XYZ file of C-alpha atoms in Angstrom:
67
model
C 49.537 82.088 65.558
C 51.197 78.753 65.393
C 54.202 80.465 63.253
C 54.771 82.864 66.270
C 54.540 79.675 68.902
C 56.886 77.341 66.956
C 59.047 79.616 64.942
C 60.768 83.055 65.121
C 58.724 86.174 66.259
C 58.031 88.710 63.339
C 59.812 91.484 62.539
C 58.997 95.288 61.683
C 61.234 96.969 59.905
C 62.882 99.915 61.616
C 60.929 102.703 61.102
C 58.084 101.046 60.293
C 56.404 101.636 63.488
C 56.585 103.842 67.096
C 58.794 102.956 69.850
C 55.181 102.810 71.706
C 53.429 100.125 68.999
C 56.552 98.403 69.326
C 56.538 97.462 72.319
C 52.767 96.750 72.769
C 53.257 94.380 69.812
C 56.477 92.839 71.673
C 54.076 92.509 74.635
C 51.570 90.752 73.060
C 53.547 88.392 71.213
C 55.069 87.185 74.283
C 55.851 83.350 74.084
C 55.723 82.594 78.013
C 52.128 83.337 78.734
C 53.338 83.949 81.951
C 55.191 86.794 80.797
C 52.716 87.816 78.461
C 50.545 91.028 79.289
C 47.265 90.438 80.622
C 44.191 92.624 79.080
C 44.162 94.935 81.446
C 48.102 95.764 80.817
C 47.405 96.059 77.616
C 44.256 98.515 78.135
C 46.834 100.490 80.193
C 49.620 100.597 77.579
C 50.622 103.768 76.654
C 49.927 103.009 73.242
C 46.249 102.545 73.744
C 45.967 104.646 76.649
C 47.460 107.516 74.972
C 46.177 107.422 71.663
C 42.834 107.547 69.321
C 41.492 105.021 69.023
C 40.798 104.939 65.682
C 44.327 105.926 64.786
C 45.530 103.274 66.597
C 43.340 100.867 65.330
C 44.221 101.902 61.757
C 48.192 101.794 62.776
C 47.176 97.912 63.860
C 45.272 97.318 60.752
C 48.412 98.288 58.346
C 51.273 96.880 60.203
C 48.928 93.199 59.973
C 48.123 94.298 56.563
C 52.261 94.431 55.838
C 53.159 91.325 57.552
């Protein structure tokens, strides 16, 4: 977490995840807390709200996995 605050934000490569679990990820990783999506916006993202939840989970769990 300190990488993301100090440094650059990660990359995926393209590809390597949905337009969707992109932009959640984007979301989340948002410097500016102010900015950054509350809980609730994230409950309500289309990749959550839209999807298994254990398919999404395991999506999560290999994109950390590759980073």
């Amino acid at each position: 977490m300190c990488a993301i605050c100090f440094g650059e934000l990660p990359s995926m490569p393209d590809g390597a995840a949905s337009p969707e679990l992109r932009a959640f990820v984007a979301a989340c990783l948002q410097k500016d807390y102010t900015k950054r999506a509350s809980v609730a916006q994230l409950l309500a993202h289309p990749f959550v709200a839209r999807r298994d939840v254990a398919a999404s989970k395991d999506a999560l769990r290999r994109l950390v996995a590759g980073a």
